Each structure stands twice: as C-alpha cells, then as structure tokens.
mmCIF file of C-alpha atoms (C1' of nucleotides) in Angstrom:
data_model
loop_
_atom_site.group_PDB
_atom_site.id
_atom_site.type_symbol
_atom_site.label_atom_id
_atom_site.label_comp_id
_atom_site.label_asym_id
_atom_site.label_seq_id
_atom_site.Cartn_x
_atom_site.Cartn_y
_atom_site.Cartn_z
ATOM 1 C CA MET A 1409 31.032 -18.836 -1.496
ATOM 2 C CA GLU A 1410 27.917 -20.644 -0.756
ATOM 3 C CA LEU A 1411 24.661 -18.796 -0.896
ATOM 4 C CA ALA A 1412 22.149 -20.965 1.186
ATOM 5 C CA LEU A 1413 18.763 -18.933 0.229
ATOM 6 C CA SER A 1414 15.447 -21.009 2.427
ATOM 7 C CA LEU A 1415 12.165 -20.576 0.491
ATOM 8 C CA GLY A 1416 9.645 -21.548 1.653
ATOM 9 C CA GLU A 1417 10.263 -22.186 5.220
ATOM 10 C CA PRO A 1418 6.792 -21.158 7.155
ATOM 11 C CA PRO A 1419 6.395 -17.272 8.056
ATOM 12 C CA ALA A 1420 6.583 -17.847 12.175
ATOM 13 C CA ARG A 1421 3.688 -16.438 13.544
ATOM 14 C CA PRO A 1422 3.711 -12.217 13.253
ATOM 15 C CA ALA A 1423 4.782 -11.384 17.101
ATOM 16 C CA GLU A 1424 2.681 -8.263 17.296
ATOM 17 C CA LYS A 1425 -0.185 -9.050 17.964
ATOM 18 C CA ILE A 1426 -3.692 -6.243 18.028
ATOM 19 C CA VAL A 1427 -5.011 -5.209 21.259
ATOM 20 C CA GLY A 1428 -8.517 -7.455 21.515
ATOM 21 C CA GLU A 1429 -7.620 -9.693 19.204
ATOM 22 C CA ARG A 1430 -8.623 -13.268 19.045
ATOM 23 C CA GLY A 1431 -11.856 -12.280 21.171
ATOM 24 C CA ARG A 1432 -10.066 -11.895 24.246
ATOM 25 C CA PRO A 1433 -11.830 -9.258 26.414
ATOM 26 C CA SER A 1434 -8.542 -6.995 25.911
ATOM 27 C CA THR A 1435 -9.486 -3.622 24.186
ATOM 28 C CA LYS A 1436 -7.457 -1.989 27.652
ATOM 29 C CA LEU A 1437 -8.094 1.239 25.376
ATOM 30 C CA LYS A 1438 -11.690 2.526 25.167
ATOM 31 C CA LEU A 1439 -12.658 3.941 22.175
ATOM 32 C CA GLY A 1440 -15.024 5.810 23.268
ATOM 33 C CA PHE A 1441 -17.163 5.310 19.609
ATOM 34 C CA CYS A 1442 -20.370 4.689 19.808
ATOM 35 C CA MET A 1443 -22.994 5.186 17.054
ATOM 36 C CA GLU A 1444 -26.447 4.082 16.686
ATOM 37 C CA LEU A 1445 -28.248 2.545 14.241
ATOM 38 C CA GLY A 1446 -31.835 4.772 14.344
ATOM 39 C CA GLY A 1447 -34.000 2.335 14.246
ATOM 40 C CA GLY A 1448 -32.772 -0.231 16.409
ATOM 41 C CA ARG A 1449 -33.796 -1.488 19.562
ATOM 42 C CA GLU A 1450 -32.282 -0.535 22.599
ATOM 43 C CA ARG A 1451 -28.647 -1.314 23.014
ATOM 44 C CA ARG A 1452 -27.642 0.676 25.982
ATOM 45 C CA GLY A 1453 -25.118 -1.186 27.819
ATOM 46 C CA GLU A 1454 -24.300 -3.811 24.884
ATOM 47 C CA GLU A 1455 -21.425 -3.169 23.626
ATOM 48 C CA ASP A 1456 -19.169 -5.706 25.966
ATOM 49 C CA GLU A 1457 -21.925 -8.185 24.488
ATOM 50 C CA GLU A 1458 -20.942 -7.202 21.229
ATOM 51 C CA GLU A 1459 -17.487 -7.190 21.756
ATOM 52 C CA ILE A 1460 -17.376 -11.460 20.553
ATOM 53 C CA GLY A 1461 -19.230 -12.674 18.164
ATOM 54 C CA GLY A 1462 -20.361 -9.718 16.751
ATOM 55 C CA ASP A 1463 -21.376 -10.736 13.116
ATOM 56 C CA ARG A 1464 -24.240 -12.627 15.003
ATOM 57 C CA ASN A 1465 -25.173 -9.582 16.287
ATOM 58 C CA TRP A 1466 -24.929 -8.272 13.921
ATOM 59 C CA GLU A 1467 -27.200 -11.048 11.937
ATOM 60 C CA MET A 1468 -29.935 -10.659 14.510
ATOM 61 C CA GLU A 1469 -30.452 -6.768 15.227
ATOM 62 C CA GLU A 1470 -30.667 -6.449 10.694
ATOM 63 C CA ARG A 1471 -33.304 -9.508 11.535
ATOM 64 C CA GLU A 1472 -34.870 -7.402 14.978
ATOM 65 C CA LYS A 1473 -34.978 -4.295 12.284
ATOM 66 C CA ARG A 1474 -35.865 -5.903 9.212
ATOM 67 C CA ARG A 1475 -39.149 -7.579 11.649
ATOM 68 C CA ARG A 1476 -39.220 -3.531 12.879
ATOM 69 C CA SER A 1477 -39.394 -2.299 9.262
ATOM 70 C CA VAL A 1478 -42.939 -4.143 8.625
ATOM 71 C CA ASP A 1479 -44.269 -3.710 12.125
ATOM 72 C CA SER A 1480 -43.851 -0.408 12.148
ATOM 73 C CA PRO A 1481 -42.262 1.582 8.640
ATOM 74 C CA VAL A 1482 -42.382 4.972 10.253
ATOM 75 C CA GLN A 1483 -39.166 6.591 11.809
ATOM 76 C CA LEU A 1484 -36.818 4.389 10.806
ATOM 77 C CA ASN A 1485 -33.433 6.346 10.623
ATOM 78 C CA LEU A 1486 -30.671 5.007 8.138
ATOM 79 C CA LEU A 1487 -27.261 6.346 10.066
ATOM 80 C CA GLN A 1488 -26.350 7.627 6.616
ATOM 81 C CA LEU A 1489 -22.407 8.089 5.620
ATOM 82 C CA VAL A 1490 -22.089 10.926 3.703
ATOM 83 C CA PRO A 1491 -18.645 10.977 2.222
ATOM 84 C CA LEU A 1492 -16.291 13.923 2.995
ATOM 85 C CA PRO A 1493 -12.709 15.296 2.624
ATOM 86 C CA ARG A 1494 -10.014 13.004 3.222
ATOM 87 C CA GLN A 1495 -8.490 14.653 5.461
ATOM 88 C CA GLU A 1496 -11.975 15.305 7.596
ATOM 89 C CA MET A 1497 -12.021 11.565 7.532
ATOM 90 C CA GLY A 1498 -11.355 10.215 10.924
ATOM 91 C CA PHE A 1499 -12.082 6.427 12.312
ATOM 92 C CA PRO A 1500 -13.770 5.007 15.304
ATOM 93 C CA TRP A 1501 -10.255 4.421 17.086
ATOM 94 C CA SER A 1502 -8.345 7.304 16.069
ATOM 95 C CA THR A 1503 -7.404 8.870 18.938
ATOM 96 C CA GLU A 1504 -7.037 12.405 16.919
ATOM 97 C CA ASN A 1505 -10.644 12.201 16.200
ATOM 98 C CA ARG A 1506 -12.960 10.886 18.138
ATOM 99 C CA ASN A 1507 -15.463 12.670 17.026
ATOM 100 C CA LEU A 1508 -17.892 10.172 13.981
ATOM 101 C CA GLU A 1509 -20.650 13.025 13.614
ATOM 102 C CA ALA A 1510 -18.178 15.188 11.590
ATOM 103 C CA THR A 1511 -18.354 12.462 9.640
ATOM 104 C CA THR A 1512 -21.175 11.163 9.715
ATOM 105 C CA ARG A 1513 -24.615 11.755 9.639
ATOM 106 C CA VAL A 1514 -27.833 10.573 9.860
ATOM 107 C CA LEU A 1515 -30.707 10.552 7.270
ATOM 108 C CA ASP A 1516 -33.733 10.430 8.311
ATOM 109 C CA VAL A 1517 -35.357 8.100 5.073
ATOM 110 C CA ASN A 1518 -38.860 9.083 5.790
ATOM 111 C CA GLN A 1519 -38.028 11.881 4.395
ATOM 112 C CA VAL A 1520 -36.490 12.450 0.712
ATOM 113 C CA PRO A 1521 -32.869 14.154 1.039
ATOM 114 C CA SER A 1522 -31.945 16.910 -0.232
ATOM 115 C CA ALA A 1523 -30.393 17.348 -3.669
ATOM 116 C CA GLU A 1524 -26.720 17.519 -1.938
ATOM 117 C CA GLU A 1525 -27.991 14.598 0.437
ATOM 118 C CA ALA A 1526 -28.991 12.429 -2.696
ATOM 119 C CA ALA A 1527 -25.713 13.315 -4.637
ATOM 120 C CA ALA A 1528 -23.400 12.377 -1.706
ATOM 121 C CA MET A 1529 -25.204 9.055 -0.672
ATOM 122 C CA SER A 1530 -25.017 7.682 -4.884
ATOM 123 C CA SER A 1531 -20.951 7.576 -3.991
ATOM 124 C CA SER A 1532 -21.561 6.216 -0.758
ATOM 125 C CA PRO A 1533 -21.978 1.798 0.652
ATOM 126 C CA ASN A 1534 -23.889 0.200 -1.695
ATOM 127 C CA SER A 1535 -23.691 -3.457 -0.570
ATOM 128 C CA THR A 1536 -26.374 -3.441 2.306
ATOM 129 C CA VAL A 1537 -27.662 0.461 2.155
ATOM 130 C CA SER A 1538 -30.863 -0.979 0.825
ATOM 131 C CA SER A 1539 -31.243 -3.908 2.675
ATOM 132 C CA PHE A 1540 -34.418 -0.772 4.281
ATOM 133 C CA HIS A 1541 -34.613 -0.326 0.650
ATOM 134 C CA VAL A 1542 -35.279 2.893 0.906
ATOM 135 C CA ASP A 1543 -36.241 4.400 -2.801
ATOM 136 C CA PHE A 1544 -35.183 8.214 -3.100
ATOM 137 C CA ALA A 1545 -38.899 8.524 -5.603
ATOM 138 C CA GLY A 1546 -35.574 9.072 -8.369
ATOM 139 C CA GLY A 1547 -34.093 11.653 -6.116
ATOM 140 C CA VAL A 1548 -34.610 15.292 -6.649
ATOM 141 C CA GLY A 1549 -31.960 17.307 -8.869
ATOM 142 C CA MET A 1550 -29.933 13.827 -8.212
ATOM 143 C CA SER A 1551 -27.221 13.044 -10.557
ATOM 144 C CA ALA A 1552 -27.434 10.941 -13.459
ATOM 145 C CA ALA A 1553 -25.170 9.079 -12.360
ATOM 146 C CA ALA A 1554 -25.980 8.959 -8.596
ATOM 147 C CA ALA A 1555 -29.495 8.063 -9.461
ATOM 148 C CA ALA A 1556 -27.872 5.169 -11.061
ATOM 149 C CA ASP A 1557 -25.249 3.751 -8.480
ATOM 150 C CA LEU A 1558 -27.823 3.738 -6.223
ATOM 151 C CA GLU A 1559 -30.370 2.362 -7.661
ATOM 152 C CA ARG A 1560 -27.227 -0.589 -8.992
ATOM 153 C CA ALA A 1561 -27.043 -0.298 -5.110
ATOM 154 C CA SER A 1562 -30.788 -0.950 -4.359
ATOM 155 C CA SER A 1563 -30.914 -4.041 -7.597
ATOM 156 C CA ARG A 1564 -28.213 -5.513 -6.012
ATOM 157 C CA ALA A 1565 -29.856 -5.464 -2.219
ATOM 158 C CA SER A 1566 -32.668 -6.941 -4.080
ATOM 159 C CA ASP A 1567 -30.662 -9.484 -5.097
ATOM 160 C CA ASP A 1568 -29.565 -10.351 -2.277
ATOM 161 C CA GLU A 1569 -33.074 -10.718 -0.831
ATOM 162 C CA ASP A 1570 -33.952 -12.153 -4.244
ATOM 163 C CA ASN A 1571 -32.482 -15.637 -4.045
ATOM 164 C CA GLY A 1572 -30.361 -15.489 -0.937
ATOM 165 C CA GLY A 1573 -28.383 -19.332 -1.402
ATOM 166 C CA SER A 1574 -26.679 -17.995 -4.497
ATOM 167 C CA ARG A 1575 -23.540 -16.706 -3.493
ATOM 168 C CA LYS A 1576 -23.515 -12.464 -4.850
ATOM 169 C CA LYS A 1577 -20.257 -10.758 -5.247
ATOM 170 C CA LEU A 1578 -20.454 -6.848 -4.547
ATOM 171 C CA ARG A 1579 -18.263 -4.436 -5.152
ATOM 172 C CA LEU A 1580 -17.174 -1.979 -3.242
ATOM 173 C CA SER A 1581 -17.641 1.495 -4.270
ATOM 174 C CA LYS A 1582 -15.016 4.113 -4.237
ATOM 175 C CA GLU A 1583 -15.283 5.650 -0.824
ATOM 176 C CA GLN A 1584 -15.707 1.748 1.021
ATOM 177 C CA SER A 1585 -12.184 0.679 -0.650
ATOM 178 C CA ALA A 1586 -10.311 4.183 0.415
ATOM 179 C CA PHE A 1587 -12.013 4.169 3.563
ATOM 180 C CA LEU A 1588 -11.375 0.350 4.329
ATOM 181 C CA GLU A 1589 -7.185 1.476 2.591
ATOM 182 C CA GLU A 1590 -6.685 4.487 4.926
ATOM 183 C CA SER A 1591 -7.436 1.979 8.256
ATOM 184 C CA PHE A 1592 -5.481 -0.246 6.999
ATOM 185 C CA LYS A 1593 -2.906 1.797 7.235
ATOM 186 C CA GLU A 1594 -3.712 2.570 10.756
ATOM 187 C CA HIS A 1595 -4.029 -0.855 11.704
ATOM 188 C CA SER A 1596 -3.682 -4.062 9.064
ATOM 189 C CA THR A 1597 -5.555 -6.050 11.988
ATOM 190 C CA LEU A 1598 -9.125 -5.030 13.378
ATOM 191 C CA ASN A 1599 -9.954 -5.882 17.383
ATOM 192 C CA PRO A 1600 -13.915 -6.067 16.757
ATOM 193 C CA LYS A 1601 -14.605 -3.246 18.173
ATOM 194 C CA GLN A 1602 -13.164 -1.297 15.337
ATOM 195 C CA LYS A 1603 -14.738 -4.006 13.581
ATOM 196 C CA LEU A 1604 -17.814 -3.586 13.697
ATOM 197 C CA ALA A 1605 -17.446 0.309 14.259
ATOM 198 C CA LEU A 1606 -15.909 0.351 10.755
ATOM 199 C CA ALA A 1607 -19.214 -1.792 9.644
ATOM 200 C CA LYS A 1608 -21.165 0.815 10.633
ATOM 201 C CA GLN A 1609 -19.590 3.307 9.939
ATOM 202 C CA LEU A 1610 -19.446 1.844 6.064
ATOM 203 C CA ASN A 1611 -22.475 0.505 6.990
ATOM 204 C CA LEU A 1612 -21.058 -3.228 5.243
ATOM 205 C CA ARG A 1613 -21.594 -6.141 7.825
ATOM 206 C CA PRO A 1614 -18.533 -6.498 10.094
ATOM 207 C CA ARG A 1615 -17.876 -10.462 8.131
ATOM 208 C CA GLN A 1616 -17.309 -7.480 4.570
ATOM 209 C CA VAL A 1617 -14.830 -5.861 7.038
ATOM 210 C CA GLU A 1618 -12.852 -8.328 8.085
ATOM 211 C CA VAL A 1619 -13.019 -10.180 4.750
ATOM 212 C CA TRP A 1620 -11.795 -6.764 2.712
ATOM 213 C CA PHE A 1621 -9.003 -6.888 5.554
ATOM 214 C CA GLN A 1622 -8.095 -10.504 5.182
ATOM 215 C CA ASN A 1623 -7.632 -10.405 1.857
ATOM 216 C CA ARG A 1624 -5.707 -7.562 1.370
ATOM 217 C CA ARG A 1625 -3.241 -8.617 4.039
ATOM 218 C CA ALA A 1626 -2.955 -11.645 1.785
ATOM 219 C CA ARG A 1627 -2.190 -9.554 -0.400
ATOM 220 C CA THR A 1628 -0.159 -6.883 0.935
ATOM 221 C CA LYS A 1629 2.360 -9.626 1.872
ATOM 222 C CA LEU A 1630 1.539 -11.492 -1.849
ATOM 223 C CA LYS A 1631 3.447 -7.778 -3.323
ATOM 224 C CA GLN A 1632 6.318 -8.185 -0.370
ATOM 225 C CA THR A 1633 6.945 -11.665 -1.648
ATOM 226 C CA GLU A 1634 7.295 -10.003 -5.223
ATOM 227 C CA VAL A 1635 9.586 -7.325 -4.035
ATOM 228 C CA ASP A 1636 11.800 -9.957 -1.966
ATOM 229 C CA CYS A 1637 11.898 -11.775 -4.608
ATOM 230 C CA GLU A 1638 13.361 -9.944 -6.652
ATOM 231 C CA TYR A 1639 15.559 -8.367 -4.228
ATOM 232 C CA LEU A 1640 17.055 -11.615 -3.302
ATOM 233 C CA LYS A 1641 17.227 -11.892 -7.623
ATOM 234 C CA ARG A 1642 19.192 -8.817 -7.574
ATOM 235 C CA CYS A 1643 22.024 -9.925 -4.368
ATOM 236 C CA CYS A 1644 22.201 -13.641 -5.717
ATOM 237 C CA GLU A 1645 23.257 -11.234 -9.856
ATOM 238 C CA THR A 1646 25.673 -9.730 -7.508
ATOM 239 C CA LEU A 1647 27.135 -12.770 -5.091
ATOM 240 C CA ARG A 1648 27.644 -14.944 -8.471
ATOM 241 C CA GLU A 1649 28.892 -11.381 -9.795
ATOM 242 C CA ASP A 1650 31.112 -11.720 -7.057
ATOM 243 C CA ASN A 1651 31.951 -14.672 -7.009
ATOM 244 C CA ARG A 1652 32.798 -15.032 -10.752
ATOM 245 C CA ARG A 1653 35.474 -11.744 -9.616
ATOM 246 C CA LEU A 1654 37.389 -13.941 -6.338
ATOM 247 C CA GLN A 1655 37.219 -17.133 -8.508
ATOM 248 C CA LYS A 1656 39.195 -14.886 -11.773
ATOM 249 C CA GLU A 1657 41.337 -13.406 -9.035
ATOM 250 C CA LEU A 1658 42.176 -16.744 -6.992
ATOM 251 C CA SER A 1659 43.909 -18.272 -10.767
ATOM 252 C CA GLU A 1660 44.774 -15.396 -11.943
ATOM 253 C CA LEU A 1661 46.596 -15.613 -7.909
ATOM 254 C CA ARG A 1662 47.804 -19.489 -8.837
ATOM 255 C CA ALA A 1663 49.385 -18.241 -11.845
ATOM 256 C CA LEU A 1664 51.307 -15.768 -10.099
ATOM 257 C CA LYS A 1665 52.462 -18.312 -7.876
ATOM 258 C CA THR A 1666 53.652 -21.286 -9.766
ATOM 259 C CA SER A 1667 55.656 -18.126 -12.012
ATOM 260 C CA GLN A 1668 57.158 -16.618 -8.866
ATOM 261 C CA PRO A 1669 57.611 -19.363 -6.084
ATOM 262 C CA PHE A 1670 58.997 -16.930 -4.071
ATOM 263 C CA TYR A 1671 55.966 -15.548 -2.919
ATOM 264 C CA MET A 1672 55.429 -19.077 -1.669
ATOM 265 C CA GLN A 1673 57.467 -19.596 1.334
ATOM 266 C CA LEU A 1674 55.884 -17.467 3.501
ATOM 267 C CA PRO A 1675 52.770 -18.952 4.911
ATOM 268 C CA ALA A 1676 49.360 -19.949 3.281
ATOM 269 C CA THR A 1677 47.534 -18.076 6.096
ATOM 270 C CA THR A 1678 48.727 -14.203 5.676
ATOM 271 C CA LEU A 1679 47.709 -13.678 2.439
ATOM 272 C CA SER A 1680 44.254 -13.352 3.728
ATOM 273 C CA MET A 1681 42.062 -10.618 2.523
ATOM 274 C CA CYS A 1682 39.309 -9.230 4.417
ATOM 275 C CA PRO A 1683 36.201 -9.092 2.275
ATOM 276 C CA SER A 1684 34.579 -6.697 3.881
ATOM 277 C CA CYS A 1685 37.370 -3.798 4.035
ATOM 278 C CA GLU A 1686 39.404 -5.572 1.222
ATOM 279 C CA ARG A 1687 42.389 -4.564 3.545
ATOM 280 C CA VAL A 1688 45.477 -7.680 2.613
ATOM 281 C CA SER A 1689 46.661 -8.619 6.308
ATOM 282 C CA SER A 1690 50.036 -10.875 6.801
ATOM 283 C CA ASN A 1691 49.547 -12.820 9.539
ATOM 284 C CA SER A 1692 47.085 -14.914 10.934
ATOM 285 C CA SER A 1693 46.498 -13.519 13.735
ATOM 286 C CA SER A 1694 45.924 -9.933 12.095
ATOM 287 C CA ALA A 1695 43.910 -11.443 9.539
ATOM 288 C CA ALA A 1696 42.178 -12.629 12.244
ATOM 289 C CA ALA A 1697 41.492 -9.744 13.641
ATOM 290 C CA ALA A 1698 41.443 -7.208 11.255
ATOM 291 C CA ALA A 1699 38.240 -9.540 10.430
ATOM 292 C CA ALA A 1700 36.564 -8.747 13.487
ATOM 293 C CA ALA A 1701 37.384 -5.762 13.397
ATOM 294 C CA ALA A 1702 35.626 -6.018 10.398
ATOM 295 C CA ALA A 1703 32.949 -7.801 11.597
ATOM 296 C CA ASN A 1704 32.393 -5.254 13.939
ATOM 297 C CA GLN A 1705 32.403 -2.014 11.609
ATOM 298 C CA THR A 1706 29.702 -4.261 9.577
ATOM 299 C CA SER A 1707 27.212 -4.186 12.836
ATOM 300 C CA THR A 1708 27.940 -1.448 14.200
ATOM 301 C CA ALA A 1709 28.476 1.177 11.411
ATOM 302 C CA ALA A 1710 25.042 0.100 9.893
ATOM 303 C CA PRO A 1711 23.029 -1.289 12.151
ATOM 304 C CA THR A 1712 20.243 -1.154 9.862
ATOM 305 C CA ALA A 1713 21.073 -3.784 7.356
ATOM 306 C CA GLY A 1714 18.606 -6.345 7.686
ATOM 307 C CA SER A 1715 22.025 -7.878 9.565
ATOM 308 C CA ILE A 1716 21.709 -10.128 12.180
ATOM 309 C CA PRO A 1717 23.491 -9.523 15.478
ATOM 310 C CA PRO A 1718 26.349 -11.098 17.065
ATOM 311 C CA THR A 1719 24.747 -12.772 19.749
ATOM 312 C CA GLY A 1720 27.454 -13.437 21.160
ATOM 313 C CA SER A 1721 31.745 -12.894 21.242
ATOM 314 C CA ASP A 1722 32.082 -16.447 20.312
ATOM 315 C CA LYS A 1723 30.143 -16.593 17.721
ATOM 316 C CA PRO A 1724 30.748 -16.242 14.397
ATOM 317 C CA PRO A 1725 30.671 -12.918 12.664
ATOM 318 C CA VAL A 1726 28.095 -11.683 10.246
ATOM 319 C CA PRO A 1727 27.437 -13.628 7.562
ATOM 320 C CA PHE A 1728 27.753 -11.262 4.117
ATOM 321 C CA VAL A 1729 24.492 -12.209 2.695
ATOM 322 C CA THR A 1730 22.174 -10.969 5.193
ATOM 323 C CA SER A 1731 23.510 -7.699 6.108
ATOM 324 C CA LEU A 1732 23.092 -7.046 1.511
ATOM 325 C CA PHE A 1733 19.435 -6.266 2.317
ATOM 326 C CA PRO A 1734 19.180 -2.622 2.973
ATOM 327 C CA LYS A 1735 16.712 -1.904 5.345
ATOM 328 C CA PRO A 1736 15.550 -3.936 8.899
ATOM 329 C CA ARG A 1737 12.520 -6.130 7.740
ATOM 330 C CA PHE A 1738 10.470 -9.474 8.484
ATOM 331 C CA TYR A 1739 11.550 -11.465 5.511
ATOM 332 C CA PRO A 1740 9.063 -14.902 6.194
ATOM 333 C CA PHE A 1741 11.391 -16.895 4.705
ATOM 334 C CA ALA A 1742 14.437 -15.742 7.352
ATOM 335 C CA ARG A 1743 14.865 -17.843 10.333
ATOM 336 C CA GLN A 1744 14.242 -15.617 12.936
ATOM 337 C CA PRO A 1745 17.278 -16.278 16.348
ATOM 338 C CA SER A 1746 16.320 -18.496 18.738
ATOM 339 C CA ALA A 1747 16.630 -17.455 22.264
ATOM 340 C CA ALA A 1748 17.645 -21.218 22.394
ATOM 341 C CA SER A 1749 20.810 -20.529 20.331
ATOM 342 C "C1'" DT B 95 -1.249 -28.535 37.296
ATOM 343 C "C1'" DT B 96 -3.207 -30.816 33.484
ATOM 344 C "C1'" DC B 97 -5.895 -31.993 29.875
ATOM 345 C "C1'" DG B 98 -9.644 -31.169 26.635
ATOM 346 C "C1'" DA B 99 -13.599 -29.029 24.716
ATOM 347 C "C1'" DG B 100 -15.006 -25.502 22.635
ATOM 348 C "C1'" DC B 101 -14.560 -21.211 21.239
ATOM 349 C "C1'" DT B 102 -12.478 -17.251 18.014
ATOM 350 C "C1'" DT B 103 -9.384 -15.282 15.164
ATOM 351 C "C1'" DA B 104 -5.256 -15.302 11.488
ATOM 352 C "C1'" DA B 105 -3.924 -16.858 7.327
ATOM 353 C "C1'" DA B 106 -3.334 -19.347 3.310
ATOM 354 C "C1'" DA B 107 -5.951 -21.887 -0.159
ATOM 355 C "C1'" DT B 108 -8.932 -21.235 -3.339
ATOM 356 C "C1'" DT B 109 -14.113 -20.532 -6.036
ATOM 357 C "C1'" DA B 110 -16.400 -17.713 -8.155
ATOM 358 C "C1'" DC B 111 -18.154 -13.226 -9.941
ATOM 359 C "C1'" DA B 112 -17.448 -8.555 -12.230
ATOM 360 C "C1'" DT B 113 -15.213 -6.384 -15.550
ATOM 361 C "C1'" DC B 114 -12.298 -5.685 -18.932
ATOM 362 C "C1'" DA B 115 -9.255 -5.719 -22.876
ATOM 363 C "C1'" DT C 392 -21.141 -10.877 -28.153
ATOM 364 C "C1'" DA C 393 -18.019 -14.705 -27.384
ATOM 365 C "C1'" DT C 394 -13.558 -15.158 -24.995
ATOM 366 C "C1'" DG C 395 -9.609 -15.013 -22.067
ATOM 367 C "C1'" DA C 396 -7.752 -12.730 -18.112
ATOM 368 C "C1'" DT C 397 -7.761 -10.871 -13.802
ATOM 369 C "C1'" DG C 398 -8.903 -8.750 -9.903
ATOM 370 C "C1'" DT C 399 -11.496 -9.596 -5.318
ATOM 371 C "C1'" DA C 400 -15.475 -10.980 -2.474
ATOM 372 C "C1'" DA C 401 -17.073 -14.537 -0.533
ATOM 373 C "C1'" DT C 402 -15.593 -19.474 1.081
ATOM 374 C "C1'" DT C 403 -13.786 -23.487 2.941
ATOM 375 C "C1'" DT C 404 -9.525 -25.413 5.723
ATOM 376 C "C1'" DT C 405 -6.074 -25.263 9.208
ATOM 377 C "C1'" DA C 406 -3.668 -24.157 12.742
ATOM 378 C "C1'" DA C 407 -3.077 -21.325 16.882
ATOM 379 C "C1'" DG C 408 -4.934 -19.314 21.487
ATOM 380 C "C1'" DC C 409 -7.196 -18.929 24.882
ATOM 381 C "C1'" DT C 410 -10.740 -20.147 28.623
ATOM 382 C "C1'" DC C 411 -13.613 -22.436 31.047
ATOM 383 C "C1'" DG C 412 -14.640 -27.228 33.601
#
DNA sequence: TTCGAGCTTAAAATTACATCA
DNA sequence: TATGATGTAATTTTAAGCTCG
C-alpha cells in the first residue's frame, strides 16, 4: 500500500472572487450606503471616484478635515459609532440592514455628550477618533473605565500625530474587533466600497480595515492548515494500522497457502478482496466488476466525502485516501482536477 | 490582436509593538 | 522590575489580474 501525500504545494488562487475586487469598477450591487463625515467637504457624486484609491482619498480627506478644523473649528460634526447589541448591528452591504442610522449616530463634538453617549463612546474606536482632539472634559458622569479608555485613545492619537515616523501599534477595541469579525463571517474579502464603509463605521482608516482582513485571512488559513495537518496525521495513523493488519493477513494467507496446497490450484486473481465492501470474489472478471461497483458505490453513496469524482468511465476508481475526508472542503495542498487531464 | 507599462489587490513573509505570565 | 512568549497590527515583497495606449 502506498500513500503519497503532497504537502506544501502552492495553493491555487482561490477561484471565488469577491465582486469588485482588484479595483475593477465592478460593484454590480449598488450598496445604497451613503454616510457622510460631517464637517467634511462636499462629496456629492464622488463615491465612484472613491472606489479606487480610497486610501489616498481618505488621507486627502483627513488632511482636508484637519485643515478645516484649524480654519473653522466650529460646526464639526463627527460621525461616531455608538455600539449596539449584536443583533442590532448591521453591515453597510448587508441586505438585511440598510438602515445605517440604526447603528450609528452623529455626535456633535462641539457639544458635551450626555453620560450615556460618553459611556458609549468610551468603548468605541480608539484609533483615529481623536485625530480631531475630541476632549469631553472628563465626561460628565463618565465611568472611570470609560474615561481611561477615552484618555488612552486621545493620547494614542496625539502620539500618532507627534511622532509620525515611528510605527505605532494600535489595539482595536473589542467592539471594533467584534464588528470586523462579524463582517469577516459575511465576506472574507472586501471590495473597496465595503472597506470604506467599514472604515467609516468603525472610525478606522480603510488601510487598517484592509490590513485587519489580510491578517484575519492569514490566521484562518493557518488554523485550517493546523486542522488539516491533524486530520492527515490521523489518516496516516489509520492507514498505517490498516497496512499492519493487511500485512498480517497476507502472511497468514501465505502460511495457509504453504500448509494447504489445494488452494494453489486456483488462479491467483480469484482471491481478490474488495477493499471497500471486504467481499471476496471468485474470479478475476467478477472481482474487477465488484471493485468497480464498490468504487461506484463510494462515489455515489458518499459523494460529499471529499473524494474526487471519476472523470470518465475509463479512469481508475477513486483513490481511497481522498475519500477519507469527512466533508468537501478546500485543501490547499490537494491537486485540483484539471480540465485537461 | 499582441505586448508592455502601470495600476490595484491578495497572499505570504516578516517586523515590531503591546500585553501578560 | 526584567524577561520571554504570545498575539496581532503594520510593513514589505511577490504574484496575478485588469486597463489602456
């Protein structure tokens, strides 16, 4: 018995591509998501241009906002995410929840927030929220934790501004992480619009959202690889056990053969056992038929077992190893059946 | 139609920072 | 308090796909 495992083969590029990927203007679904950063410039009709090179636009926008905040420090409305219970959270691209006002509220930073608002904000994004140097003057009725959180966020942001050269690492808040996690469940890749929407909603830079998704995909893949590895180890152990058993049987049969030469009169092919149904056939043609039937049974009775379906009647039966996988999954190391072969 | 430049994004590898035991 | 381990945000490199001239 021979088991050939090919690990480490470069995975084929995932076949499924998210709509609108690679900067193609292919966002077929019009998302109907339009949020405005209050105090920002007039942005009517700019959504399409923003689709490509959103980061650059965002940065320009940020610069513009900072400039405006200096030029005219009044009337700056900051769109601030107020966390809601999970079931009320919705994604900008979600068909179930298009009503983003339900998940966000616009806070006017020129007003001292209420205790509830301040508390809500304390658990909200901590990264770029205070690019605007929001100072709620200690927050009326704000909890200590909330105040500390806010303080951290604002000091972090001021650090960002102070030493722009060094690589400062922000820690996403639990809410941000949870929201990103949820959106990752919906889409493991983002098109530019989704990225922008998420970034706006979480008050992060689009680049940060993008990086988070990249890292998240990497983590997912790593985890999957570990799981696959464990599974293959178990498969290997099972096969080793089978091999031992078969070797033992073989030696027993050989011993039987030498002690009872009567059976030698039969052709060698008559004692073939179908490895699937473990039935012994009496002649070579019926044995082949049984094996074929078994193979058919394997491929039809358990088509979802991860086995590669036979591509043609003249092809050899399904390798048993491939059918060991419990469910159809993408195995990065599994050679995909090519159309040519 | 083909080709190459220029662009974008994703994956992979790596670095660097924050946190914790 | 120092330190190593760990998690993860951020960066860099590479490859692939697309558009356009």
